[in-house]
XYZ file of C-alpha atoms in Angstrom:
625
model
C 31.479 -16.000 -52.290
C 28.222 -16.891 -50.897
C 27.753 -16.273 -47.255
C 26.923 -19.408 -44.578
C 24.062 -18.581 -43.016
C 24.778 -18.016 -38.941
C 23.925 -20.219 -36.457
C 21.324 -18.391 -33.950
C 23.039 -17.388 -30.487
C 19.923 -17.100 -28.640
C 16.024 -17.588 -29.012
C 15.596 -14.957 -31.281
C 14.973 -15.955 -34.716
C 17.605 -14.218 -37.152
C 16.515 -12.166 -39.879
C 17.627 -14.027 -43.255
C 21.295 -12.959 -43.940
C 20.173 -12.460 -47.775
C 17.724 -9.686 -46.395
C 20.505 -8.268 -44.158
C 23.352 -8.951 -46.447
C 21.379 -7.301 -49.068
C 20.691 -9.872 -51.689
C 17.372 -9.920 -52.239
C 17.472 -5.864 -51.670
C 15.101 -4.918 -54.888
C 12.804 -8.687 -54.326
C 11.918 -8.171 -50.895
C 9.096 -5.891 -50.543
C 8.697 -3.432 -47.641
C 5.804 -5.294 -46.305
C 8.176 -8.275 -46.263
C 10.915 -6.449 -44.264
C 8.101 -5.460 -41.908
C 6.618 -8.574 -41.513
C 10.503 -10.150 -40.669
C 11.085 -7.547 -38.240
C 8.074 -7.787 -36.215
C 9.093 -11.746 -36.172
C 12.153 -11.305 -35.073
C 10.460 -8.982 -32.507
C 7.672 -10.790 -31.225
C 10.040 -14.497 -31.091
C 11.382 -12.697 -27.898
C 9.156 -13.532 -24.856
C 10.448 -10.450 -23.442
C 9.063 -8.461 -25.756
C 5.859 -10.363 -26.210
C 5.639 -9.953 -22.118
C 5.828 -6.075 -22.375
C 3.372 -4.963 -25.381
C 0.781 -7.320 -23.577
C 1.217 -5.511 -20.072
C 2.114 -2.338 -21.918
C -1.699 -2.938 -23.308
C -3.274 -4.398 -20.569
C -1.822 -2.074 -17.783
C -2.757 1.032 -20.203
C -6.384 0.033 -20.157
C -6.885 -1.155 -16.427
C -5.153 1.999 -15.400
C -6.415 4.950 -17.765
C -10.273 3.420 -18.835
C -11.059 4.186 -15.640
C -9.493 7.138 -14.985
C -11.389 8.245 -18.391
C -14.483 6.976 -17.444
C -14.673 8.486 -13.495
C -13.452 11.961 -15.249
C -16.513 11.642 -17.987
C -19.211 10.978 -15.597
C -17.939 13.885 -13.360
C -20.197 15.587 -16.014
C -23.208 13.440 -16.174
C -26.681 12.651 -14.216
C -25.871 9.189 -13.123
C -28.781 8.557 -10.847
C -32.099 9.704 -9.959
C -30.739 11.097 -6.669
C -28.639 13.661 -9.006
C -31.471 14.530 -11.412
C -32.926 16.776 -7.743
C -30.059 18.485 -7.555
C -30.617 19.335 -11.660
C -33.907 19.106 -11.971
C -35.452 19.010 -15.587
C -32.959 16.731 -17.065
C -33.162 12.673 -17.210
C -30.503 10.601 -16.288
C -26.707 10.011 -18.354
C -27.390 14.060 -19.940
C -24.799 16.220 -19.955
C -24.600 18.420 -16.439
C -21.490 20.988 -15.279
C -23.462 21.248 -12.055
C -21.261 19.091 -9.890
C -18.126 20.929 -10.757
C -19.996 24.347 -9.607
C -21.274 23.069 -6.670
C -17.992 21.384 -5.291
C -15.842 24.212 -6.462
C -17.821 27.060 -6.383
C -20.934 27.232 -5.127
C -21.954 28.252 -1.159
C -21.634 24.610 -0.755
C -18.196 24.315 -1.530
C -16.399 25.117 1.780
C -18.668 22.777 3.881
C -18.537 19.833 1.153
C -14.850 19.932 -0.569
C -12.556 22.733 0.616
C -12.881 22.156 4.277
C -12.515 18.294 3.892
C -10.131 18.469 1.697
C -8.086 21.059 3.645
C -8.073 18.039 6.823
C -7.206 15.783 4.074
C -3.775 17.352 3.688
C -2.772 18.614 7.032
C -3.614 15.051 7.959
C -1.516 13.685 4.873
C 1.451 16.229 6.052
C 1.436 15.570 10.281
C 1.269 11.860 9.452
C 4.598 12.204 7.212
C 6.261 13.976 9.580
C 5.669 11.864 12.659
C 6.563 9.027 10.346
C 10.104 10.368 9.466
C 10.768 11.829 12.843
C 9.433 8.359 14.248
C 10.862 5.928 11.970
C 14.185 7.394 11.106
C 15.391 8.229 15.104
C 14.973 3.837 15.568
C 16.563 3.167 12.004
C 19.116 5.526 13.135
C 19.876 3.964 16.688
C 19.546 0.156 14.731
C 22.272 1.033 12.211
C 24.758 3.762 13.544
C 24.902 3.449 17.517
C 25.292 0.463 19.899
C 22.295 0.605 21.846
C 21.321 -3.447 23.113
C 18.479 -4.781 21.709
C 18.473 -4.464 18.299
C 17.428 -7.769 17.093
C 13.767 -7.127 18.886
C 13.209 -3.577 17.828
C 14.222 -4.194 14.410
C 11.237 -6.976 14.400
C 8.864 -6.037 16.623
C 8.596 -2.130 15.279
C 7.118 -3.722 11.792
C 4.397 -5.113 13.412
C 1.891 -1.407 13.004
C 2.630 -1.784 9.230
C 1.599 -5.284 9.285
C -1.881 -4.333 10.835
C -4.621 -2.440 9.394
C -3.884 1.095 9.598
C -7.677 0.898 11.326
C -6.837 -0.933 13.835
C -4.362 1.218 15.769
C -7.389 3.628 15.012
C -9.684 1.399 16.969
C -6.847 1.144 19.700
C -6.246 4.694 19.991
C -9.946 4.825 20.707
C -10.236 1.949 22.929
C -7.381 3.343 24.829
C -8.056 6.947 25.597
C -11.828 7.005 25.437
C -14.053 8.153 28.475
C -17.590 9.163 29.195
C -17.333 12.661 28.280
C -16.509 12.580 24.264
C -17.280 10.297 21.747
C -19.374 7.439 22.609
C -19.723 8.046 26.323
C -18.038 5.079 27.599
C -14.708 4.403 28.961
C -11.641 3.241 27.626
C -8.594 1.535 29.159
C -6.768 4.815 30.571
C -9.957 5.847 32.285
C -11.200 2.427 33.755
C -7.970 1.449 34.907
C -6.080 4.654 36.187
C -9.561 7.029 36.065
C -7.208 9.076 33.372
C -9.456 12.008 31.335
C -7.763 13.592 28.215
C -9.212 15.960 26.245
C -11.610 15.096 22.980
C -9.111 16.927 20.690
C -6.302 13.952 21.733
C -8.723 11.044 20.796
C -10.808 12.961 17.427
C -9.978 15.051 15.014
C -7.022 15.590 13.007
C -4.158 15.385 15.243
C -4.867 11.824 16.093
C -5.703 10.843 12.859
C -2.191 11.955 11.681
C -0.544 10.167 15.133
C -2.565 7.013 14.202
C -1.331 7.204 10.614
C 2.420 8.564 11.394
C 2.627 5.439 13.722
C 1.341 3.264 10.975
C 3.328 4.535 8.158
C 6.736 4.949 10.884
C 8.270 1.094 10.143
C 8.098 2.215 5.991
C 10.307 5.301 7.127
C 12.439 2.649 9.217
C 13.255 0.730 6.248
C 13.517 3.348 3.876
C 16.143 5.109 5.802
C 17.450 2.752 7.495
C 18.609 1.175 3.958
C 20.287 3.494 3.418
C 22.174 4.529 6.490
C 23.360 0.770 6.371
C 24.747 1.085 3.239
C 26.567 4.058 3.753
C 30.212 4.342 3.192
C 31.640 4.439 6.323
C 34.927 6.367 4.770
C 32.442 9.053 4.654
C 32.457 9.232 8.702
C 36.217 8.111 9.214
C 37.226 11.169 7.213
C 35.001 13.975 9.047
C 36.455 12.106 12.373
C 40.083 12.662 11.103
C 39.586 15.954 10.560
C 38.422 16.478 14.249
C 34.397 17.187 13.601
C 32.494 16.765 16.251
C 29.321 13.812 16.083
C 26.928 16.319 15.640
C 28.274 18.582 13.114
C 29.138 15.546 11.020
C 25.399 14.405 11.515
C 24.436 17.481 10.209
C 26.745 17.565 7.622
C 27.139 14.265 5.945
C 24.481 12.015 7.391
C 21.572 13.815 6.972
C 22.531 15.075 3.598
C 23.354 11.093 2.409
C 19.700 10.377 3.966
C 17.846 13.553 2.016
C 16.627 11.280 -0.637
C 15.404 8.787 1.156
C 13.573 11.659 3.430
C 11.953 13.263 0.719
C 10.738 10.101 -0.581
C 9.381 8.800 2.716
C 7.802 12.269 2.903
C 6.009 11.554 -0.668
C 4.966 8.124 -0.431
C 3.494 8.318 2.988
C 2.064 11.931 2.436
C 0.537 9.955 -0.553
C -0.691 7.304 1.193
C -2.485 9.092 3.796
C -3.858 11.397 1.140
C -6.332 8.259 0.835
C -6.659 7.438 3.885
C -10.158 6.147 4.918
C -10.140 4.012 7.797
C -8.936 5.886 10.131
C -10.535 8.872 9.562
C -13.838 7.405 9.438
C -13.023 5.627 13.575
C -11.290 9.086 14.715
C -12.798 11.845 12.482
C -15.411 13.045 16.119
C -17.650 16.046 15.551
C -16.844 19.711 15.303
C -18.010 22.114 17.886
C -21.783 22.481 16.466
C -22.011 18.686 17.102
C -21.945 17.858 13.411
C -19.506 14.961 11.629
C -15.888 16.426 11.197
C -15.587 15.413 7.037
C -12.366 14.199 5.733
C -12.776 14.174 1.728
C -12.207 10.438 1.739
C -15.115 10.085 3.912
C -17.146 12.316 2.351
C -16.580 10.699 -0.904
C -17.896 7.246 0.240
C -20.931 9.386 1.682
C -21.479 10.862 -1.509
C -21.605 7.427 -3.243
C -23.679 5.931 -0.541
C -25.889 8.448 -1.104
C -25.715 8.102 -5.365
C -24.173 11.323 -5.989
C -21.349 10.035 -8.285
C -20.930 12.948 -10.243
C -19.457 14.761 -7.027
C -17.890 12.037 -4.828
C -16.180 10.974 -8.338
C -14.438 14.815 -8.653
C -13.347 14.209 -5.301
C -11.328 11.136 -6.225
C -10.308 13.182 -9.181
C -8.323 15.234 -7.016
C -6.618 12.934 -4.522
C -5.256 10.863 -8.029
C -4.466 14.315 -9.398
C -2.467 14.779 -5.644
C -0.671 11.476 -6.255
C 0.463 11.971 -10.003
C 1.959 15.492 -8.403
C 3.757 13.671 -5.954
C 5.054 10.926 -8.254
C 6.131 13.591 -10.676
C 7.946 15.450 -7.725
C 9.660 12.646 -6.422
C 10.685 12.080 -10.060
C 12.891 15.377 -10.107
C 13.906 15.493 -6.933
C 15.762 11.843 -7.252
C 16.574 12.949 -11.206
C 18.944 15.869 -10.233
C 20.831 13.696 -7.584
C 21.710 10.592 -10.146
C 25.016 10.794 -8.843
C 25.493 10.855 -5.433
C 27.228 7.944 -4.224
C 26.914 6.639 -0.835
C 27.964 3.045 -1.518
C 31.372 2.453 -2.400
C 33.305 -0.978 -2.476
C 36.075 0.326 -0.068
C 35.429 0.539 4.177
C 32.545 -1.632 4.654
C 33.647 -0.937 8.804
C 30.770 0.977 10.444
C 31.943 3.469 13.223
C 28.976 3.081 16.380
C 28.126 5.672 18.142
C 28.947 4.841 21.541
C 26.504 5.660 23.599
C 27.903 4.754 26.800
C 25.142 4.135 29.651
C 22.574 5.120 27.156
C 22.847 2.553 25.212
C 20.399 1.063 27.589
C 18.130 3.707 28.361
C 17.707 3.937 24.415
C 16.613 0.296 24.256
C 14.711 0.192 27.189
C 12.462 3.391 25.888
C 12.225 2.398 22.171
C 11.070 -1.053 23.179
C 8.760 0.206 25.155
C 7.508 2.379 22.760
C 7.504 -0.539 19.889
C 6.355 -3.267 22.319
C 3.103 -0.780 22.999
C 2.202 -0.047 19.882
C 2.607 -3.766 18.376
C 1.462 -5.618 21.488
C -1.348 -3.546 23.224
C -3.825 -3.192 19.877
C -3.959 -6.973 21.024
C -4.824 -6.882 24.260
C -7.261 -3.936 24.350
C -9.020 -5.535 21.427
C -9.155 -8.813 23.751
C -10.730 -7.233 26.707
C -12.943 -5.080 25.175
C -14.437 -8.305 23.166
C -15.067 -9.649 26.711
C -17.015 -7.222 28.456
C -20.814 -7.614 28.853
C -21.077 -3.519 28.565
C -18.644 -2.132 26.476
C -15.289 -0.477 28.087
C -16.433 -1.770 31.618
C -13.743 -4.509 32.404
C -15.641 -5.681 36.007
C -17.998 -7.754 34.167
C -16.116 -10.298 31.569
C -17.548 -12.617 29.619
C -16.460 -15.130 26.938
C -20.433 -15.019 24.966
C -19.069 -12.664 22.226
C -16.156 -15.691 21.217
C -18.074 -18.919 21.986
C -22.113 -18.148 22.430
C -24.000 -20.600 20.332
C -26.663 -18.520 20.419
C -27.073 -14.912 20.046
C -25.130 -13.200 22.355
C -28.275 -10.328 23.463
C -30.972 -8.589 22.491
C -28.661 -5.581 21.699
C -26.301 -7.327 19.817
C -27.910 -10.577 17.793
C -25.148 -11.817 16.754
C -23.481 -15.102 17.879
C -20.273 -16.153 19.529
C -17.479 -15.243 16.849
C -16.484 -18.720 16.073
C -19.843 -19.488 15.167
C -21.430 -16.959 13.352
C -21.865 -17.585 10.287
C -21.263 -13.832 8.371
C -17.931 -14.331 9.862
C -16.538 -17.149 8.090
C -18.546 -16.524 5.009
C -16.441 -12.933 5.159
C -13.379 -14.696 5.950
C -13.789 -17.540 2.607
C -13.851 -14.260 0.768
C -11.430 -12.704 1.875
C -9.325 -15.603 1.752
C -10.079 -16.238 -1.965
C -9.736 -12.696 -3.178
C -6.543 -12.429 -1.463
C -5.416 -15.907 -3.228
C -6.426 -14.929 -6.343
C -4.752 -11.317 -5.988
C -1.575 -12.750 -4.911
C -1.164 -15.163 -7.937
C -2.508 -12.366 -10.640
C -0.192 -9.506 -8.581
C 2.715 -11.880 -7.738
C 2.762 -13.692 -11.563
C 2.216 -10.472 -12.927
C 5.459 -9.182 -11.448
C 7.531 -12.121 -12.225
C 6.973 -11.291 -15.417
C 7.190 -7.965 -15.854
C 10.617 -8.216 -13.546
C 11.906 -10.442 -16.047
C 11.081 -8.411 -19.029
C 11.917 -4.826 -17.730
C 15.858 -6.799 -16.629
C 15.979 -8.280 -20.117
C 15.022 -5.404 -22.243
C 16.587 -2.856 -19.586
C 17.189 0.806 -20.823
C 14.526 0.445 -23.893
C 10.820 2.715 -23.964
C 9.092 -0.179 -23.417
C 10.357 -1.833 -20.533
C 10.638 1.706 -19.246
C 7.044 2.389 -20.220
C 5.826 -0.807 -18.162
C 7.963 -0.077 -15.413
C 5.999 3.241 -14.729
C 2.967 1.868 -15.767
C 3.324 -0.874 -13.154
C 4.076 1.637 -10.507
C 1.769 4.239 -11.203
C -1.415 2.417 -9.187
C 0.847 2.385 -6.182
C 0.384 6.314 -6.217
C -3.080 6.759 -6.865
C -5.511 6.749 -3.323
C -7.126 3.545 -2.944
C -10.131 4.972 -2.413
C -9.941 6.780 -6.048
C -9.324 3.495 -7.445
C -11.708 2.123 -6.123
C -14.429 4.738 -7.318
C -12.723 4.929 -10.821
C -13.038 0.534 -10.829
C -16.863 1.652 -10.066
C -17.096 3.661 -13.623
C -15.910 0.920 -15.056
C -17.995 -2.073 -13.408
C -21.065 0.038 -14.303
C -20.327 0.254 -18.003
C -19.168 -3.377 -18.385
C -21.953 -4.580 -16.268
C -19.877 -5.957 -13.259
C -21.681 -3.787 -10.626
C -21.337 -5.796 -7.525
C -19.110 -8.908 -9.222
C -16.765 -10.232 -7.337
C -14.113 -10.485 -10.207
C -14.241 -6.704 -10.000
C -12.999 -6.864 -6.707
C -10.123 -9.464 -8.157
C -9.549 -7.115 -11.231
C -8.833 -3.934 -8.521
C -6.833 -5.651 -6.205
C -3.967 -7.426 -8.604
C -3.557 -3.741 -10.079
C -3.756 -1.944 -6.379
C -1.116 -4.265 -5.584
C 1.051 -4.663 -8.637
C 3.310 -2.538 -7.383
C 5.131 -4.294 -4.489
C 5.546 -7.772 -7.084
C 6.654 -5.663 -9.492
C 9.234 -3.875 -7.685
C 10.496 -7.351 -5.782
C 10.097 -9.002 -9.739
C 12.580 -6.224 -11.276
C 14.981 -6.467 -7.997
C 14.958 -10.004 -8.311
C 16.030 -10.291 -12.117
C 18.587 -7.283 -11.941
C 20.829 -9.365 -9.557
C 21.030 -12.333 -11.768
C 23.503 -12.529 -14.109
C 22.872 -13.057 -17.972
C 25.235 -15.764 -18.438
C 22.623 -17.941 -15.942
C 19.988 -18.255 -18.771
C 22.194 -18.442 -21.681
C 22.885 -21.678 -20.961
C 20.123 -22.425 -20.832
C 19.121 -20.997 -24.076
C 22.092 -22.825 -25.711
C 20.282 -26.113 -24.616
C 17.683 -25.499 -26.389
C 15.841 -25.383 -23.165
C 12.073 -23.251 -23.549
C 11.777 -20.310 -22.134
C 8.633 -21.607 -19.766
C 11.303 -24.147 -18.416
C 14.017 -21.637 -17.955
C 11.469 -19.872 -15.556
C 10.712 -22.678 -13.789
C 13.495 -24.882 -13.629
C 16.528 -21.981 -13.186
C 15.102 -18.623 -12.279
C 12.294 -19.261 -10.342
C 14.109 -21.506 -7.905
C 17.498 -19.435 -7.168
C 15.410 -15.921 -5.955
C 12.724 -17.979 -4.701
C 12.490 -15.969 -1.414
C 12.223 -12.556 -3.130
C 9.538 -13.837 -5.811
C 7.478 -15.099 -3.263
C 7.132 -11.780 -1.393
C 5.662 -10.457 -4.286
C 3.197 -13.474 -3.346
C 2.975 -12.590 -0.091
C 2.938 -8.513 -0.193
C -0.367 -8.582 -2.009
C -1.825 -11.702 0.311
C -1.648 -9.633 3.154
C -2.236 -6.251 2.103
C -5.530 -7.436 0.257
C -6.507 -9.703 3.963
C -6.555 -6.099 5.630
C -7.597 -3.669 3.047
C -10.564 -1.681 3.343
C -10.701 1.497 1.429
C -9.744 -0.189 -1.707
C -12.523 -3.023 -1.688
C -15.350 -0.259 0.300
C -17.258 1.238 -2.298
C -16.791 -2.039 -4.686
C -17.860 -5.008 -2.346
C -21.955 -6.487 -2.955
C -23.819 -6.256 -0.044
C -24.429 -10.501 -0.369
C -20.680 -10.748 -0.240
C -19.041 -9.341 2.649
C -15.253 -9.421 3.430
C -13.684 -9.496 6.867
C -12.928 -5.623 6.464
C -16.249 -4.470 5.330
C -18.295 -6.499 8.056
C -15.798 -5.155 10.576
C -16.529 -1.429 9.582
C -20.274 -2.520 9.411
C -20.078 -4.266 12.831
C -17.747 -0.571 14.399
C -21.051 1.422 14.917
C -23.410 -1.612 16.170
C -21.549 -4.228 17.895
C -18.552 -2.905 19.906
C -17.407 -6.022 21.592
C -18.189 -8.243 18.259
C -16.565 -6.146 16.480
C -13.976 -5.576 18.898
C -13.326 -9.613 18.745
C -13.643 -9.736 14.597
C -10.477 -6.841 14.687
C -8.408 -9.315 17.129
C -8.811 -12.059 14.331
C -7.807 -10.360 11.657
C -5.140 -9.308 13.309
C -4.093 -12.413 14.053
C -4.735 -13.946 10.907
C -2.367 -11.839 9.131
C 0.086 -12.419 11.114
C 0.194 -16.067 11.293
C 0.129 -16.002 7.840
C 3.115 -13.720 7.365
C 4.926 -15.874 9.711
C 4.268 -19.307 8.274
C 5.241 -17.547 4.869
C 8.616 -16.334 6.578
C 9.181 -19.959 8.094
C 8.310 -21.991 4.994
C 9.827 -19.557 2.538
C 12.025 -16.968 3.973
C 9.638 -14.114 2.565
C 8.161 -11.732 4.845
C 7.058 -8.204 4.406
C 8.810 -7.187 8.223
C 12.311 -7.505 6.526
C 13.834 -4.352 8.366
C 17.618 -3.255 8.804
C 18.626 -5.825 11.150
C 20.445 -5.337 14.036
C-alpha cells in the first residue's frame, strides 16, 4: 500500500518519503541523495545562520592571526631593512625573533616588559577578587544598610575608561617632586607628599586596574552567592558550625569557580592593558621610560618595526588562548556541582549587629570615591590657568572662543572643532559596532539555542567568544596585517570591521542567554502559521527579551565610546576619535585634556542611563540589594 506523503511539522523541507521509504533506492543517484540532504539542511535558517558565521568568524579571527604571525618573519619597512641591512623590503628575515628573544637586546626590549606585563596582569586580579567579592559578599549574605546604592554606584569604575581612574590616580596623588612636577589634589589641598613608587610604576598600575576590573568580580561572584542554596548554610548551622568555619568550608568552595574565572578573565584583560600603563608607567631609577610590553608594542609600530612589535602581540594572544584553555578544564572537571537547587530559596543574613552600619558607611565611602571623585578632579583640574594650582580658576578651557594661550592653542572645549569632529566618529563607529555586534549576536543566540548540543553551534559558540580573550591591543595589530594586505590602511571600515568582532562577545553571550530561556513551543506556533522566519524574529522573539537583546546593543555602544587600545594603532591621523585625541591631548594640554576626559565620561554615562530608562538594558546590572 502506497504511503501518503507527511505533512511537514516545521520549516524544514522533508526529504521525499520515496527516497526515505526506499522506493526509488537503485534510481536515485548518490549525487541526488546529497543534493536532498544539503536542502533539507540549508531550508533551516539556523543552520544557514551558523556555516555563514562559522565562515565569516573563521576568517576575521584566524586571517589575521596568520597574517601578524607571517610578517613576524619579514622586512616590512625601510626602518627594518637597518636593522638587516642588505636585504629589500617583504624578504624573508628570522632577525626579529633573535633579537626579541635572544639577543643582548632582549631583556631591555621584551623580557623585562613583559615580566611588568604579568605581575601587573596578576596584582590587578587579585585586588579585583579581594575588592569585588568582600562588597558582593556583604550585598548578598549579610544585612549591612545600604545596599541599593552600593550595588549601583560600585559599577560606575567599569563603566569608565579604565584610563581615566589612571588619570585620577595621577591627578590625585601627584606633587612637585615626581612625575610632572606639579601638584595634585592631596598636595594642594592638605600639602600631602607620597612617594613616586605609590603614583608610577607597577603597583599602581595594578591598583588602577584591580579597581577597574573590581565591579566584574562583584557580579561574577556575587551571582553566584545569590543563587546559592541556602539549605547548604541551614545544614552546617544545624550541626553547630561556627560562621567562619562554614565560610571556609562551603562558601568559598561554592564560589571557587567563579574565583578562578574572575582570576582568568581579568588577569586576561589586563594582560592588554594599554591605557593605563602608558598614564602611570613613570621612569626607572636611570631616568629612562619604565616599558610595559603593550606600550612598547605601540612604540615599536610607531616607530615601523612591525616585525617585532607584531611578536609581541603574538605572545599576549598566545597568553589569552592559555587562559581560555585553562579556564576550560578547570570549569570541565566541576560539571556537577550544584549550588542551585529548587528547594530553600530563604537566605540566612549574617547579622552584623552595629556593623551593619560601619560596613555601609566604609564601603560607600570607598565606592562613592572611586565613582564620584574621577569627576570632580577632572573638573577642577580643567579649570585651572596652571595646571594642579586650584587658586587661579578659570572657565577659558570649556567656553574660550578663541584659543585659550599661547601654550595651549586650542579653544574652549565646546568649540573646538577636533572635538566634535572626534566625537561624530566616535559616535558613528560606536553605532555601527553596536548594530553589526548586537545583530550579530541575535543571531548567533538564536542559532546556537536552536541547534544546541551539535559541532556547529558549538563551533560558533567558541568562535564567537574567542576575540573576547585575545588583548585588544593584539587585535588591533593583527587587524593592521590585514588592512595592509587588503589595502584598508587607515579606512575607517577597518576600525568598524575590529570593533563588531572585539565586541562580539558580550551580544553573543546576552543573544544565547536570551534564546535558552524561551521555550520551543513559543515559535512553533508560529511556524504552524506559516509565519516566516524574519517575522517570527521580529514580531515574537524580538519583542518578549527585548531588554536582554538590547544590551547586546548597548554593551558594544559603550565599550567602543571609551576604547582606546583596540582602535590605537588602527585610527588615520585625519580621523581622530574622542580616545585617541584624548591620549594625544595627555602629554600637551593638561587642562584640555583634563576637560575632554570629563566629557567622555559623561557621555557614556548618560547614554547608559537613557538606554536603562528607555529600555531596561544597562551594563551596571549588579546583584541587587
Amino acid at each position: 500500500m502506497k504511503k501518503e506523503k507527511n505533512s511537514p511539522k516545521n520549516d524544514i523541507p522533508q526529504i521525499p518519503n520515496e527516497i526515505l521509504d526506499g522506493g526509488f533506492e537503485r534510481k536515485a543517484t548518490a549525487g541526488q541523495k546529497m543534493w536532498y540532504t544539503t536542502k533539507r539542511f540549508f531550508s533551516s535558517p539556523a543552520n544557514v545562520i551558523l556555516v555563514v558565521f562559522a565562515l565569516a568568524l573563521a576568517f576575521l579571527i584566524f586571517y589575521p592571526l596568520f597574517t601578524m604571525i607571517v610578517e613576524t618573519f619579514m622586512i616590512n619597512s625601510p626602518s627594518e631593512g637597518i636593522y638587516d641591512p642588505g636585504k629589500p623590503v617583504g624578504s624573508f628575515t628570522t632577525k626579529w625573533w633573535n633579537r626579541l628573544i635572544v639577543s643582548d637586546y632582549a631583556d631591555m626590549y621584551f623580557w623585562t616588559p613583559l615580566g611588568r606585563q604579568v605581575l601587573m596582569a596578576m596584582l590587578a586580579s587579585i585586588i579585583a577578587i579581594i575588592y569585588g567579592g568582600v562588597v558582593a559578599f556583604f550585598i548578598t549574605r549579610t544585612n549591612m544598610k545600604g545596599k541599593k546604592i552600593i550595588s549601583t554606584v560600585f559599577i560606575f569604575p567599569y563603566i569608565m575608561p579604565s584610563w581615566t581612574l589612571a588619570t585620577f590616580w595621577q591627578n590625585f596623588w601627584q606633587n612637585p617632586d615626581i612625575g610632572t612636577g606639579t601638584g595634585g589634589m592631596m598636595y594642594n589641598l592638605l600639602g600631602i607628599k607620597v612617594s613616586e613608587g605609590f603614583v608610577y610604576g607597577v603597583i599602581p598600575c595594578a591598583i588602577v586596574l584591580g579597581l577597574h576590573y573590581a565591579p566584574f568580580a562583584y557580579i561574577l561572584i556575587g551571582g553566584t552567592l545569590r543563587n546559592m542554596d541556602a539549605n547548604l548554610e541551614e545544614a552546617a548551622t544545624v550541626l553547630k558550625a561556627n560562621r567562619a568555619k562554614i565560610i571556609r568550608r562551603i562558601t568559598i568552595p561554592i564560589v571557587l569557580p567563579a574565583l578562578v574565572s574572575t582570576f582568568l578573565l581579568v588577569f586576561s584583560s589586563s594582560m592588554s592593558a594599554y591605557a593605563v600603563p602608558r598614564y602611570l608607567a613613570g621612569t626607572t631609577g636611570d631616568g629612562s621610560v619604565r616599558y610595559f610590553i603593550t606600550t612598547y608594542m605601540k612604540s615599536f609600530i610607531g616607530k615601523q618595526l612591525y616585525g617585532q612589535s607584531y611578536i609581541m602581540g603574538l605572545v599576549m594572544i598566545i597568553f589569552g588562548i592559555a587562559i581560555l584553555m585553562v579556564n576550560q578544564y578547570i570549569t570541565g572537571k566541576r560539571k556537577s556541582f550544584t549550588t542551585v537547587s529548587g528547594k530553600s530559596g530563604q537566605i540566612s543574613y549574617i547579622d552584623l549587629k552595629w556593623g551593619k552600619w560601619a560596613a555601609c558607611i566604609v564601603i560607600c565611602f570607598l565606592s562613592l570615591f572611586f565613582a564620584v571623585m574621577p569627576l570632580v578632579t577632572f573638573a577642577l583640574e580643567s579649570c585651572c590657568v596652571h595646571p594642579g594650582d586650584y587658586s587661579q580658576m578659570t572657565l577659558d578651557y570649556w567656553i574660550s572662543r578663541e584659543m585659550t594661550g599661547s601654550e595651549n592653542g586650542l579653544k574652549g572645549l565646546f568649540f573646538e572643532d577636533k572635538i566634535w569632529s572626534a566625537f561624530g566618529n566616535s559616535l558613528l563607529l560606536s553605532v555601527l559596532c553596536a548594530i553589526i555586534a548586537g545583530t550579530s549576536g541575535i543571531l548567533i543566540g538564536y542559532a546556537v539555542a536552536k541547534r544546541r548540543g551539535s559541532v556547529l553551534s558549538k563551533s560558533v559558540d567558541t568562535l564567537a567568544f574567542v576575540p573576547y580573550l585575545l588583548p585588544s591591543l593584539a587585535l588591533g595589530g593583527a587587524f593592521l596585517t590585514m588592512a595592509t594586505t587588503f589595502g584598508l590602511t587607515n579606512s575607517f571600515l577597518i576600525l568598524v570591521l575590529v570593533g563588531a568582532v572585539k565586541y562580539l562577545p558580550f551580544a553573543s553571550r546576552s543573544g544565547i542567554n536570551a534564546m535558552l530561556q524561551l521555550s520551543g513551543e513559543i515559535e512553533e506556533a508560529a511556524v504552524m502559521m506559516n509565519v516566516p522566519w524574519w517575522k517570527r524574529m521580529v514580531r515574537i522573539i524580538f519583542p518578549i527579551q527585548k531588554s536582554t537583546f538590547m544590551s547586546g546593543y548597548l554593551l558594544p555602544f559603550t565599550s567602543c565610546m571609551r576604547e582606546l587600545s583596540l582602535f590605537v594603532l588602527l585610527v588615520a591621523p585625519g580621523t581622530q576619535l574622542l580616545a585617541t585625541l584624548l591620549d594625544e591631548w595627555t602629554a600637551w594640554w593638561t587642562q584640555s585634556a583634563n576637560a575632554l576626559n570629563l566629557l567622555i565620561i559623561v557621555t557614556v554615562l548618560i547614554i547608559n542611563f537613557a538606554a536603562n530608562k528607555l529600555t531596561g538594558a544597562s551594563i551596571d546590572k549588579g546583584v541587587g540589594g
